Structures are given as structure tokens and as C-alpha cells.
CSV table of C-alpha atoms in Angstrom, one decimal:
chain,number,residue,atom,x,y,z
A,1,UNK,CA,-10.9,14.0,-12.7
A,2,UNK,CA,-13.7,16.2,-11.7
A,3,UNK,CA,-16.0,13.3,-10.6
A,4,UNK,CA,-13.4,12.0,-8.2
A,5,UNK,CA,-15.1,11.5,-4.8
A,6,UNK,CA,-11.9,11.0,-2.9
A,7,UNK,CA,-11.9,14.6,-1.9
A,8,UNK,CA,-14.8,13.9,0.4
A,9,UNK,CA,-13.9,10.6,2.2
A,10,UNK,CA,-15.7,11.6,5.3
A,11,UNK,CA,-18.9,11.9,3.5
A,12,UNK,CA,-18.3,8.6,1.7
A,13,UNK,CA,-17.6,6.8,5.0
A,14,UNK,CA,-20.7,8.4,6.6
A,15,UNK,CA,-22.8,7.2,3.7
A,16,UNK,CA,-21.3,3.7,4.1
A,17,UNK,CA,-22.1,3.7,7.8
A,18,UNK,CA,-25.8,4.5,6.9
A,19,UNK,CA,-26.1,2.0,4.0
A,20,UNK,CA,-24.2,-0.9,5.5
A,21,UNK,CA,-26.7,-3.3,7.3
A,22,UNK,CA,-26.0,-3.7,11.0
A,23,UNK,CA,-25.9,-7.4,10.6
A,24,UNK,CA,-23.0,-7.1,8.2
A,25,UNK,CA,-21.2,-4.8,10.5
A,26,UNK,CA,-21.6,-7.2,13.4
A,27,UNK,CA,-20.0,-10.0,11.3
A,28,UNK,CA,-16.9,-8.1,10.7
A,29,UNK,CA,-14.0,-10.0,9.0
A,30,UNK,CA,-11.9,-12.1,11.2
A,31,UNK,CA,-8.7,-11.3,9.3
A,32,UNK,CA,-7.4,-7.8,9.5
A,33,UNK,CA,-5.9,-7.2,6.1
A,34,UNK,CA,-6.8,-3.5,5.8
A,35,UNK,CA,-6.1,-1.7,9.0
A,36,UNK,CA,-6.9,2.1,9.0
A,37,UNK,CA,-3.3,2.9,8.0
A,38,UNK,CA,-3.7,1.0,4.7
A,39,UNK,CA,-6.9,2.8,3.9
A,40,UNK,CA,-5.4,6.1,4.7
A,41,UNK,CA,-2.3,5.3,2.6
A,42,UNK,CA,-4.5,4.4,-0.4
A,43,UNK,CA,-6.5,7.6,0.0
A,44,UNK,CA,-3.2,9.6,0.1
A,45,UNK,CA,-1.8,7.8,-3.0
A,46,UNK,CA,-5.0,8.6,-4.9
A,47,UNK,CA,-4.7,12.3,-3.9
A,48,UNK,CA,-1.0,12.5,-4.9
A,49,UNK,CA,-1.8,10.7,-8.2
A,50,UNK,CA,-4.6,13.2,-8.9
A,51,UNK,CA,-2.3,16.2,-8.2
A,52,UNK,CA,0.3,14.8,-10.6
A,53,UNK,CA,-2.4,14.3,-13.3
A,54,UNK,CA,-3.7,17.8,-12.8
A,55,UNK,CA,-0.2,19.2,-13.2
A,56,UNK,CA,0.6,17.2,-16.2
A,57,UNK,CA,-2.7,17.5,-18.0
A,58,UNK,CA,-2.2,21.1,-18.9
A,59,UNK,CA,1.4,20.5,-20.1
A,60,UNK,CA,0.4,17.4,-22.1
A,61,UNK,CA,-2.5,19.3,-23.6
A,62,UNK,CA,-0.1,22.0,-24.7
A,63,UNK,CA,2.3,19.4,-26.1
A,64,UNK,CA,-0.5,17.9,-28.2
A,65,UNK,CA,-1.5,21.2,-29.7
A,66,UNK,CA,2.1,22.1,-30.5
A,67,UNK,CA,2.6,18.7,-32.1
A,68,UNK,CA,-0.5,19.1,-34.2
A,69,UNK,CA,0.7,22.5,-35.4
A,70,UNK,CA,4.1,21.0,-36.2
A,71,UNK,CA,2.5,18.3,-38.3
A,72,UNK,CA,0.0,20.6,-40.0
A,73,UNK,CA,2.9,22.9,-40.9
A,74,UNK,CA,4.5,20.0,-42.7
A,75,UNK,CA,7.6,20.3,-40.5
A,76,UNK,CA,8.4,16.6,-40.6
A,77,UNK,CA,11.7,16.4,-42.5
A,78,UNK,CA,12.0,20.2,-42.9
A,79,UNK,CA,14.8,20.5,-40.4
A,80,UNK,CA,16.4,23.5,-42.0
A,81,UNK,CA,13.3,25.7,-41.9
A,82,UNK,CA,13.7,28.3,-39.3
A,83,UNK,CA,9.9,28.4,-38.4
A,84,UNK,CA,9.9,24.6,-37.9
A,85,UNK,CA,13.0,24.9,-35.8
A,86,UNK,CA,11.3,27.4,-33.6
A,87,UNK,CA,8.3,25.1,-33.3
A,88,UNK,CA,10.5,22.2,-32.4
A,89,UNK,CA,12.2,24.2,-29.7
A,90,UNK,CA,8.8,25.1,-28.2
A,91,UNK,CA,7.8,21.5,-28.2
A,92,UNK,CA,11.1,20.6,-26.6
A,93,UNK,CA,10.6,23.3,-23.9
A,94,UNK,CA,7.1,21.9,-23.1
A,95,UNK,CA,8.6,18.4,-23.0
A,96,UNK,CA,11.1,19.7,-20.4
A,97,UNK,CA,8.2,21.2,-18.5
A,98,UNK,CA,6.5,17.8,-18.4
A,99,UNK,CA,9.7,16.2,-17.1
A,100,UNK,CA,10.0,18.9,-14.4
A,101,UNK,CA,6.5,18.3,-13.2
A,102,UNK,CA,7.1,14.6,-13.1
A,103,UNK,CA,10.3,15.1,-11.3
A,104,UNK,CA,8.6,17.3,-8.7
A,105,UNK,CA,5.6,15.0,-8.1
A,106,UNK,CA,7.1,11.5,-8.4
A,107,UNK,CA,8.9,11.5,-5.0
A,108,UNK,CA,5.6,12.1,-3.2
A,109,UNK,CA,4.0,9.4,-5.3
A,110,UNK,CA,6.8,7.0,-4.6
A,111,UNK,CA,6.6,7.7,-0.9
A,112,UNK,CA,2.8,7.0,-0.7
A,113,UNK,CA,3.0,4.0,-2.9
A,114,UNK,CA,5.8,2.5,-0.8
A,115,UNK,CA,3.9,3.2,2.4
A,116,UNK,CA,0.8,1.4,1.1
A,117,UNK,CA,3.0,-1.5,-0.2
A,118,UNK,CA,4.8,-1.9,3.1
A,119,UNK,CA,1.6,-1.7,5.2
A,120,UNK,CA,0.0,-4.4,2.9
A,121,UNK,CA,3.1,-6.5,3.0
A,122,UNK,CA,3.0,-6.6,6.8
A,123,UNK,CA,-0.7,-7.5,6.8
A,124,UNK,CA,-0.3,-10.2,4.2
A,125,UNK,CA,2.7,-11.7,5.9
A,126,UNK,CA,1.0,-11.7,9.3
A,127,UNK,CA,-2.6,-12.6,8.4
A,128,UNK,CA,-2.3,-14.9,5.5
A,129,UNK,CA,1.4,-16.0,5.7
A,130,UNK,CA,1.8,-16.8,9.4
A,131,UNK,CA,-1.6,-17.2,10.9
A,132,UNK,CA,-3.0,-19.5,8.1
A,133,UNK,CA,-2.2,-22.9,6.9
A,134,UNK,CA,-2.8,-23.7,3.2
A,135,UNK,CA,-6.1,-25.3,4.1
A,136,UNK,CA,-7.4,-22.3,6.1
A,137,UNK,CA,-6.3,-20.0,3.3
A,138,UNK,CA,-8.3,-22.1,0.9
A,139,UNK,CA,-11.3,-22.0,3.2
A,140,UNK,CA,-11.0,-18.2,3.5
A,141,UNK,CA,-10.9,-17.8,-0.2
A,142,UNK,CA,-13.9,-20.1,-0.7
A,143,UNK,CA,-15.9,-18.5,2.1
A,144,UNK,CA,-17.5,-20.6,4.8
A,145,UNK,CA,-21.1,-20.0,3.8
A,146,UNK,CA,-20.9,-20.9,0.1
A,147,UNK,CA,-22.8,-17.7,-0.5
A,148,UNK,CA,-20.7,-16.5,-3.4
A,149,UNK,CA,-23.7,-15.3,-5.3
A,150,UNK,CA,-23.1,-12.7,-8.0
A,151,UNK,CA,-24.8,-10.0,-5.9
A,152,UNK,CA,-22.2,-10.4,-3.1
A,153,UNK,CA,-19.2,-11.0,-5.3
A,154,UNK,CA,-16.6,-8.2,-5.1
A,155,UNK,CA,-15.4,-6.7,-8.4
A,156,UNK,CA,-11.8,-7.6,-8.4
A,157,UNK,CA,-9.3,-5.3,-10.1
A,158,UNK,CA,-6.5,-7.0,-11.8
A,159,UNK,CA,-3.4,-4.8,-11.9
A,160,UNK,CA,-3.0,-2.1,-14.4
A,161,UNK,CA,-6.3,-1.6,-16.0
A,162,UNK,CA,-6.0,1.2,-18.5
A,163,UNK,CA,-7.7,3.8,-16.4
A,164,UNK,CA,-6.4,6.9,-14.8
A,165,UNK,CA,-3.8,6.3,-12.1
A,166,UNK,CA,-5.8,8.3,-9.5
A,167,UNK,CA,-9.0,6.6,-10.5
A,168,UNK,CA,-7.3,3.2,-10.1
A,169,UNK,CA,-6.2,4.1,-6.5
A,170,UNK,CA,-9.5,5.6,-5.9
A,171,UNK,CA,-11.2,2.4,-6.8
A,172,UNK,CA,-8.9,0.5,-4.5
A,173,UNK,CA,-9.7,2.9,-1.8
A,174,UNK,CA,-13.4,2.5,-2.3
A,175,UNK,CA,-13.2,-1.2,-2.4
A,176,UNK,CA,-11.2,-1.3,0.8
A,177,UNK,CA,-13.2,1.4,2.5
A,178,UNK,CA,-16.4,-0.7,1.9
A,179,UNK,CA,-14.6,-3.9,3.0
A,180,UNK,CA,-16.9,-4.3,6.1
A,181,UNK,CA,-19.6,-5.4,3.7
A,182,UNK,CA,-17.5,-8.0,2.0
A,183,UNK,CA,-16.4,-11.4,3.1
A,184,UNK,CA,-12.8,-12.4,4.0
A,185,UNK,CA,-12.5,-14.3,0.7
A,186,UNK,CA,-12.7,-11.2,-1.5
A,187,UNK,CA,-10.5,-9.2,0.9
A,188,UNK,CA,-7.7,-11.7,0.6
A,189,UNK,CA,-7.8,-11.5,-3.2
A,190,UNK,CA,-8.1,-7.7,-3.1
A,191,UNK,CA,-5.2,-7.3,-0.7
A,192,UNK,CA,-3.0,-9.6,-2.9
A,193,UNK,CA,-4.0,-7.8,-6.0
A,194,UNK,CA,-3.3,-4.3,-4.6
A,195,UNK,CA,0.0,-5.4,-3.1
A,196,UNK,CA,1.3,-6.9,-6.4
A,197,UNK,CA,0.1,-3.7,-8.3
A,198,UNK,CA,1.9,-1.5,-5.8
A,199,UNK,CA,5.0,-3.6,-6.2
A,200,UNK,CA,4.9,-3.1,-9.9
A,201,UNK,CA,4.0,0.6,-9.6
A,202,UNK,CA,6.9,1.2,-7.2
A,203,UNK,CA,9.4,-0.3,-9.6
A,204,UNK,CA,8.0,1.7,-12.5
A,205,UNK,CA,8.3,4.9,-10.5
A,206,UNK,CA,11.9,4.1,-9.6
A,207,UNK,CA,12.8,3.5,-13.2
A,208,UNK,CA,10.9,6.6,-14.4
A,209,UNK,CA,12.8,8.8,-11.9
A,210,UNK,CA,16.1,7.4,-13.2
A,211,UNK,CA,15.1,8.0,-16.7
A,212,UNK,CA,13.9,11.6,-16.1
A,213,UNK,CA,17.4,12.8,-15.3
A,214,UNK,CA,18.8,11.3,-18.4
A,215,UNK,CA,15.9,12.5,-20.6
A,216,UNK,CA,16.2,16.1,-19.2
A,217,UNK,CA,19.9,16.2,-20.1
A,218,UNK,CA,19.2,14.9,-23.6
A,219,UNK,CA,16.5,17.4,-24.2
A,220,UNK,CA,18.6,20.3,-22.9
A,221,UNK,CA,21.2,19.3,-25.5
A,222,UNK,CA,18.5,19.0,-28.3
A,223,UNK,CA,17.1,22.4,-27.5
A,224,UNK,CA,20.1,24.1,-29.0
A,225,UNK,CA,19.4,22.2,-32.3
A,226,UNK,CA,15.6,22.4,-32.3
A,227,UNK,CA,15.2,18.7,-32.9
A,228,UNK,CA,12.2,16.5,-32.0
A,229,UNK,CA,13.4,13.0,-31.3
A,230,UNK,CA,11.2,10.0,-31.7
A,231,UNK,CA,12.1,9.1,-28.1
A,232,UNK,CA,10.4,12.3,-26.9
A,233,UNK,CA,7.1,11.3,-28.5
A,234,UNK,CA,7.5,7.9,-27.1
A,235,UNK,CA,7.9,9.2,-23.6
A,236,UNK,CA,5.0,11.5,-23.9
A,237,UNK,CA,2.8,8.6,-25.2
A,238,UNK,CA,4.0,6.4,-22.4
A,239,UNK,CA,3.2,9.0,-19.7
A,240,UNK,CA,-0.2,9.6,-21.2
A,241,UNK,CA,-1.1,5.9,-21.2
A,242,UNK,CA,0.2,5.4,-17.6
A,243,UNK,CA,-1.5,8.5,-16.2
A,244,UNK,CA,-4.6,8.8,-18.1
A,245,UNK,CA,-5.1,5.2,-19.4
A,246,UNK,CA,-6.2,4.3,-22.9
A,247,UNK,CA,-9.8,5.0,-23.9
A,248,UNK,CA,-10.4,1.5,-25.1
A,249,UNK,CA,-9.1,-0.3,-22.0
A,250,UNK,CA,-11.7,-0.3,-19.4
A,251,UNK,CA,-11.2,-1.8,-16.0
A,252,UNK,CA,-10.8,-5.5,-16.2
A,253,UNK,CA,-13.2,-6.5,-13.6
A,254,UNK,CA,-13.3,-10.2,-12.9
A,255,UNK,CA,-16.6,-11.8,-13.6
A,256,UNK,CA,-18.5,-13.1,-10.6
A,257,UNK,CA,-18.5,-16.8,-10.0
A,258,UNK,CA,-20.8,-18.5,-12.5
A,259,UNK,CA,-23.1,-19.7,-9.8
A,260,UNK,CA,-23.7,-20.9,-6.3
A,261,UNK,CA,-21.8,-24.0,-5.2
A,262,UNK,CA,-24.7,-25.1,-3.1
A,263,UNK,CA,-25.6,-28.6,-4.2
A,264,UNK,CA,-28.5,-30.8,-3.3
A,265,UNK,CA,-26.3,-33.7,-2.3
A,266,UNK,CA,-23.5,-33.4,0.3
A,267,UNK,CA,-21.4,-36.5,1.0
A,268,UNK,CA,-20.4,-37.4,4.5
A,269,UNK,CA,-16.9,-37.6,3.2
A,270,UNK,CA,-16.9,-34.0,2.0
A,271,UNK,CA,-14.5,-31.7,3.9
B,1,UNK,CA,1.8,-106.7,-5.3
B,2,UNK,CA,5.4,-106.1,-4.7
B,3,UNK,CA,6.5,-103.3,-2.3
B,4,UNK,CA,8.1,-101.4,-5.2
B,5,UNK,CA,4.8,-101.4,-7.1
B,6,UNK,CA,3.0,-100.2,-4.0
B,7,UNK,CA,5.4,-97.3,-3.6
B,8,UNK,CA,4.9,-96.4,-7.3
B,9,UNK,CA,1.1,-96.4,-6.9
B,10,UNK,CA,1.3,-94.2,-3.8
B,11,UNK,CA,3.6,-91.7,-5.5
B,12,UNK,CA,1.3,-91.5,-8.5
B,13,UNK,CA,-1.7,-90.9,-6.2
B,14,UNK,CA,0.2,-88.2,-4.4
B,15,UNK,CA,1.1,-86.4,-7.7
B,16,UNK,CA,-2.6,-86.6,-8.9
B,17,UNK,CA,-3.8,-85.3,-5.5
B,18,UNK,CA,-1.4,-82.4,-5.6
B,19,UNK,CA,-2.4,-81.6,-9.2
B,20,UNK,CA,-6.1,-81.6,-8.3
B,21,UNK,CA,-5.4,-79.4,-5.3
B,22,UNK,CA,-3.6,-76.8,-7.3
B,23,UNK,CA,-6.3,-76.9,-10.0
B,24,UNK,CA,-9.0,-76.4,-7.4
B,25,UNK,CA,-7.1,-73.4,-5.9
B,26,UNK,CA,-6.6,-71.9,-9.3
B,27,UNK,CA,-10.3,-72.0,-10.1
B,28,UNK,CA,-11.1,-70.1,-6.9
B,29,UNK,CA,-8.7,-67.3,-7.5
B,30,UNK,CA,-10.7,-64.2,-8.6
B,31,UNK,CA,-10.1,-62.9,-12.0
B,32,UNK,CA,-10.0,-59.2,-10.8
B,33,UNK,CA,-11.1,-58.1,-14.2
B,34,UNK,CA,-12.8,-54.8,-14.9
B,35,UNK,CA,-16.6,-54.6,-14.8
B,36,UNK,CA,-18.0,-55.1,-18.3
B,37,UNK,CA,-21.4,-53.4,-17.7
B,38,UNK,CA,-22.0,-49.8,-18.6
B,39,UNK,CA,-24.4,-49.3,-15.7
B,40,UNK,CA,-22.7,-47.6,-12.7
B,41,UNK,CA,-24.8,-49.3,-10.0
B,42,UNK,CA,-24.3,-52.8,-11.5
B,43,UNK,CA,-20.6,-52.1,-12.0
B,44,UNK,CA,-20.2,-50.9,-8.4
B,45,UNK,CA,-21.7,-54.2,-7.2
B,46,UNK,CA,-19.3,-56.2,-9.4
B,47,UNK,CA,-16.4,-54.2,-8.1
B,48,UNK,CA,-17.5,-54.7,-4.5
B,49,UNK,CA,-17.8,-58.4,-5.0
B,50,UNK,CA,-14.3,-58.5,-6.6
B,51,UNK,CA,-12.8,-56.4,-3.8
B,52,UNK,CA,-14.3,-58.8,-1.2
B,53,UNK,CA,-12.8,-61.8,-3.1
B,54,UNK,CA,-9.2,-60.8,-2.8
B,55,UNK,CA,-8.8,-58.1,-5.4
B,56,UNK,CA,-8.1,-55.2,-2.9
B,57,UNK,CA,-4.8,-54.4,-4.7
B,58,UNK,CA,-6.8,-53.3,-7.7
B,59,UNK,CA,-8.7,-50.6,-5.9
B,60,UNK,CA,-7.2,-47.7,-7.8
B,61,UNK,CA,-8.0,-49.2,-11.2
B,62,UNK,CA,-11.5,-50.2,-10.2
B,63,UNK,CA,-12.1,-46.6,-9.0
B,64,UNK,CA,-10.9,-45.4,-12.4
B,65,UNK,CA,-13.1,-47.9,-14.2
B,66,UNK,CA,-16.1,-46.7,-12.2
B,67,UNK,CA,-15.3,-43.1,-13.1
B,68,UNK,CA,-15.1,-44.1,-16.8
B,69,UNK,CA,-18.4,-45.9,-16.7
B,70,UNK,CA,-20.0,-42.9,-14.9
B,71,UNK,CA,-18.7,-40.5,-17.6
B,72,UNK,CA,-20.8,-42.5,-20.0
B,73,UNK,CA,-24.0,-41.6,-18.1
B,74,UNK,CA,-23.2,-38.3,-16.3
B,75,UNK,CA,-25.7,-37.1,-13.7
B,76,UNK,CA,-25.7,-35.3,-10.3
B,77,UNK,CA,-26.7,-38.6,-8.6
B,78,UNK,CA,-23.4,-40.2,-9.5
B,79,UNK,CA,-21.8,-38.2,-6.7
B,80,UNK,CA,-23.8,-40.1,-4.1
B,81,UNK,CA,-23.0,-43.4,-5.8
B,82,UNK,CA,-19.3,-42.8,-5.4
B,83,UNK,CA,-19.7,-41.5,-1.9
B,84,UNK,CA,-21.7,-44.6,-0.9
B,85,UNK,CA,-19.1,-46.8,-2.5
B,86,UNK,CA,-16.2,-45.1,-0.6
B,87,UNK,CA,-18.1,-45.3,2.7
B,88,UNK,CA,-18.7,-49.0,2.1
B,89,UNK,CA,-15.0,-49.4,1.4
B,90,UNK,CA,-14.2,-47.8,4.7
B,91,UNK,CA,-16.7,-50.0,6.5
B,92,UNK,CA,-15.1,-53.1,4.9
B,93,UNK,CA,-11.7,-52.0,6.1
B,94,UNK,CA,-10.4,-51.6,2.5
B,95,UNK,CA,-9.7,-47.9,3.0
B,96,UNK,CA,-9.0,-45.7,6.0
B,97,UNK,CA,-11.4,-42.8,6.5
B,98,UNK,CA,-8.7,-40.4,5.4
B,99,UNK,CA,-8.1,-42.3,2.2
B,100,UNK,CA,-11.8,-42.4,1.4
B,101,UNK,CA,-12.0,-38.6,2.0
B,102,UNK,CA,-9.0,-38.1,-0.3
B,103,UNK,CA,-10.6,-40.3,-3.1
B,104,UNK,CA,-13.9,-38.4,-2.8
B,105,UNK,CA,-12.8,-34.8,-2.4
B,106,UNK,CA,-10.1,-35.0,-5.1
B,107,UNK,CA,-12.8,-35.6,-7.6
B,108,UNK,CA,-16.1,-34.3,-6.2
B,109,UNK,CA,-15.3,-31.3,-4.0
B,110,UNK,CA,-14.4,-27.7,-4.8
B,111,UNK,CA,-11.6,-27.7,-2.2
B,112,UNK,CA,-8.2,-28.9,-3.1
B,113,UNK,CA,-6.7,-31.8,-1.2
B,114,UNK,CA,-3.3,-30.6,-2.5
B,115,UNK,CA,-3.8,-27.6,-0.2
B,116,UNK,CA,-3.7,-29.7,3.0
B,117,UNK,CA,-1.1,-28.9,5.5
B,118,UNK,CA,-0.7,-28.2,9.2
B,119,UNK,CA,2.0,-25.6,9.0
B,120,UNK,CA,1.7,-21.9,8.2
B,121,UNK,CA,2.0,-20.7,4.6
B,122,UNK,CA,5.3,-18.7,5.1
B,123,UNK,CA,7.1,-21.7,6.5
B,124,UNK,CA,5.6,-24.5,4.5
B,125,UNK,CA,3.6,-23.5,1.4
B,126,UNK,CA,5.9,-20.7,0.1
B,127,UNK,CA,9.1,-22.8,-0.1
B,128,UNK,CA,7.1,-25.4,-2.1
B,129,UNK,CA,4.9,-23.0,-4.0
B,130,UNK,CA,5.6,-24.4,-7.4
B,131,UNK,CA,5.0,-28.0,-6.3
B,132,UNK,CA,1.8,-27.0,-4.6
B,133,UNK,CA,0.5,-25.2,-7.7
B,134,UNK,CA,1.5,-28.1,-9.9
B,135,UNK,CA,-0.3,-30.6,-7.7
B,136,UNK,CA,-3.4,-28.3,-7.7
B,137,UNK,CA,-3.3,-28.1,-11.5
B,138,UNK,CA,-3.4,-31.9,-11.6
B,139,UNK,CA,-6.1,-32.1,-9.1
B,140,UNK,CA,-8.1,-29.6,-11.1
B,141,UNK,CA,-8.0,-32.1,-14.0
B,142,UNK,CA,-9.5,-34.8,-11.7
B,143,UNK,CA,-12.1,-32.3,-10.6
B,144,UNK,CA,-13.0,-31.6,-14.2
B,145,UNK,CA,-13.5,-35.3,-14.5
B,146,UNK,CA,-15.5,-35.8,-11.3
B,147,UNK,CA,-17.5,-32.6,-11.1
B,148,UNK,CA,-17.9,-31.8,-14.8
B,149,UNK,CA,-17.9,-35.1,-16.7
B,150,UNK,CA,-19.3,-37.4,-14.1
B,151,UNK,CA,-21.7,-35.2,-12.0
B,152,UNK,CA,-22.5,-32.4,-14.4
B,153,UNK,CA,-21.9,-30.0,-11.6
B,154,UNK,CA,-20.5,-27.1,-13.8
B,155,UNK,CA,-20.9,-24.5,-11.1
B,156,UNK,CA,-18.7,-26.4,-8.7
B,157,UNK,CA,-16.1,-27.0,-11.3
B,158,UNK,CA,-15.9,-23.4,-12.3
B,159,UNK,CA,-15.7,-22.4,-8.7
B,160,UNK,CA,-12.8,-24.8,-8.2
B,161,UNK,CA,-11.1,-23.3,-11.3
B,162,UNK,CA,-11.6,-19.8,-9.9
B,163,UNK,CA,-10.3,-20.9,-6.5
B,164,UNK,CA,-7.2,-22.2,-8.2
B,165,UNK,CA,-6.6,-18.8,-9.8
B,166,UNK,CA,-7.2,-17.0,-6.6
B,167,UNK,CA,-4.8,-19.3,-4.7
B,168,UNK,CA,-2.2,-18.6,-7.4
B,169,UNK,CA,-2.6,-14.8,-7.0
B,170,UNK,CA,-2.8,-14.8,-3.2
B,171,UNK,CA,0.1,-17.1,-2.8
B,172,UNK,CA,2.2,-15.0,-5.1
B,173,UNK,CA,1.6,-11.9,-3.0
B,174,UNK,CA,1.8,-13.7,0.3
B,175,UNK,CA,5.0,-15.4,-0.5
B,176,UNK,CA,6.5,-12.2,-1.7
B,177,UNK,CA,5.5,-10.6,1.6
B,178,UNK,CA,6.9,-13.5,3.6
B,179,UNK,CA,10.3,-13.4,1.8
B,180,UNK,CA,10.4,-9.6,2.3
B,181,UNK,CA,10.1,-10.1,6.0
B,182,UNK,CA,13.1,-12.4,6.3
């Protein structure tokens, strides 16, 4: 979380302005899939996700320690032991803390994700849905110059990628913020990818918010008995994997096209 | 010779004449058989000759025969051979220019002819998305044959394959956005 550059977007944009060749800036994309509102929404979403992670990291760290202590004390199955009951209550209380942090942060998250989703939805409908025919869409994706060399190919993120939530949005933000140096073809795919991911994230947040109320009630009941339920551990595991990603799953970046489509022969019939 | 004999002889002659006429017609009818050679240029010449001799109705199967023959000796130059053949077919009035483009691009171009259309995506492509994608999938098989197995143009085929995946993704998002705006 510390190496997250979204805290200094102005510096990043200034750097881009210096490093982007003037010729590229002059040939700006003809389709406007990422107006400034979308870029701002993405930056905002990344910030909110980072705040939520910061809040949860401490609680989840505490939970991990308590769980470890519980296991090392051989408390599994020793429900009648008073020491184990006390430990279980502590774990339950930390679990409730986690749910509370999520409950506090998720509305902001939902709001920014929905803003981004709606802005992208509007752009996609207008630019790709209404202004383009299937043929022009295909030409946009293919690029007019057949210059899809690996050096120019944009790394395309495909949905949930096993990385931190804030990092994922940060990558989106960076890809979009540097869009002036990319062709329309990668922008269209990027916009579609982010939109579908936002749609899925939005649904997940909705479902999570609904579940939090239920899980909180259940845990408040469990507190009086000092029980650790398997569901608790499952929820904590789920939250960890969504927020912090799993260590093995790196970003699935699509491979660049295998080569140039430029060919020696071009038929007069070719379209 | 009596008049009845004369009439009999005339009738016999007429029958023989008619038989000969039919036989001569039958011998001129082209066989329209597939070219037997494995050489693409020679096969193309045979097909051209057959097409000029009344076998136009067999154009599709001849095109398929030529593709099969070319698969036996795949090389980049085959693309030109097919293009020249299709241009010749247009010049001879066997195909319209549009038909020739369809025949060529379906097999030898990265772009998908199944993605042709004059109306916008929200109104035309999205309501038929599944059909469009199904047709693209079939066309991709033809591109595999034309680009990969006939012309050895692997890069172009893999680009077409990637284009298909991109279209699938972009259409999914675009059509979702279109339907949300209704």
C-alpha cells in the first residue's frame, strides 16, 4: 500500500505530459471513452479502496494473531475451557470490528464504483453503441495502421486479478490516464473491461452490505457463548482475498498480439 | 417404291438424325468434375476452363477444391493465387465484386465479414449478438483454413482470433450499456 502513486496524481500527469511525444498527443483518439469525469472517478475509487484496506489491515492482522493463539492453545474442540472461551470472545469482538469497518467504508466504495460504472456506461453506449456500426467497431479494435506491435500493445487487465483492490483501481487509473499514448483499439477493450469489472464489483458490494447486517447480528449472539463459527473464518478469508488478493495470483495481463499483421501481399479485394 | 415405304424410310432417318443430334449435344456437355491435379496453378486453370464451359453453378465446390489443393502445398503466395482467381471471376461476370470480396476476405483477411452492417451497434448488433458471434466463430474456422493452413500466415490468424475475443468482450459491455440506457 505504501508504494501506491495515486496520492500524487498531479505529479504523475505532469510526468506523462513530459514523456508523451508531441506527435502522439496531436493524434489524440477520435473516440472519447474516458472523459475527465471517468478518470477522476477511477482515482476516487482507488483512494476509497485504499482507505478501506488501511482500516481493515490492522483489524485483520489482529484477527490472524488471535486465531494463531487460539490454535496454538489447542482450543479447537475445547469449548468448555474458560480460557479458550475468552479467546473465542476476543476473536468474535475483532470480527465484529472488521464488520463495522466494512459497514462504514462500503457505502463510499459503492458510491464511487457506481459513479465510474455509470460514466463508463454512458461513454460506451454513446461512442461504441450508437456512433459505430459493427464494421467500424471492428476497424477500431483492429487499429487502422496495423501497428499492433508488442511495444505499443496495452496490457489489458481482465477483471478480478488477485491483486489488492486499490491496486487494481490504481492500475485502471494509470492505464486510462496514459490513454493519450494508446490507440483507440486498446481503449475500447479497456473501457469494456473496466465497465464489466465495475458491474461485478458493484453487485458484490451490494451483496456484501446485505450480508454484513446479518453477520453482525449472528456474531452478537455468538458473543454470549464464546463460539467461533466456521462461517466467521470463511468471511475473513473472503475479505482478505478480495481486498488484498492472493499471493499466487498476479495480474492476468493479456499477452501482446503475436506479431505484426503487415504482410507482403495485399489483395485488391481486401477490405 | 411405294409411298408407305417412302414414309417409313423418312421416319427412320428422322429418328436416326434426332439420336445423332442428342448424342452430339451430350458429348459437348462439360463434365464439371473436380480438378485432379495437386498443383494449385494447374488446378486453377482447369477450374477456369470448366467455369467458362457452363459449370458456373459449381463455383462453390470448385473454390473448396482449390482450397483443399492449396492446403496440400501451403505458402504465402497462395493468397495471391486466390485473389487473382477471384478477380478473374469478377472480370468474367461469374461473380459480382461484392461476392468476390466476400470469398476472399472470409478466408484471407483478419477482418470479419460477419461484422458487416450499416446500422449502429445498439440498434442492430446487440439484438442479434449471439447470432453475430456464432457467425464470427464459423468465419474464424474459415480463416484458420485460409490464413493458417493455406497461406501459412500465422500472425494474421492469431490476430483474427484475438479480434474475435475482443469483439466478444466489447460487445458484452456495449450491449449491457445499450440496454441500461433504454
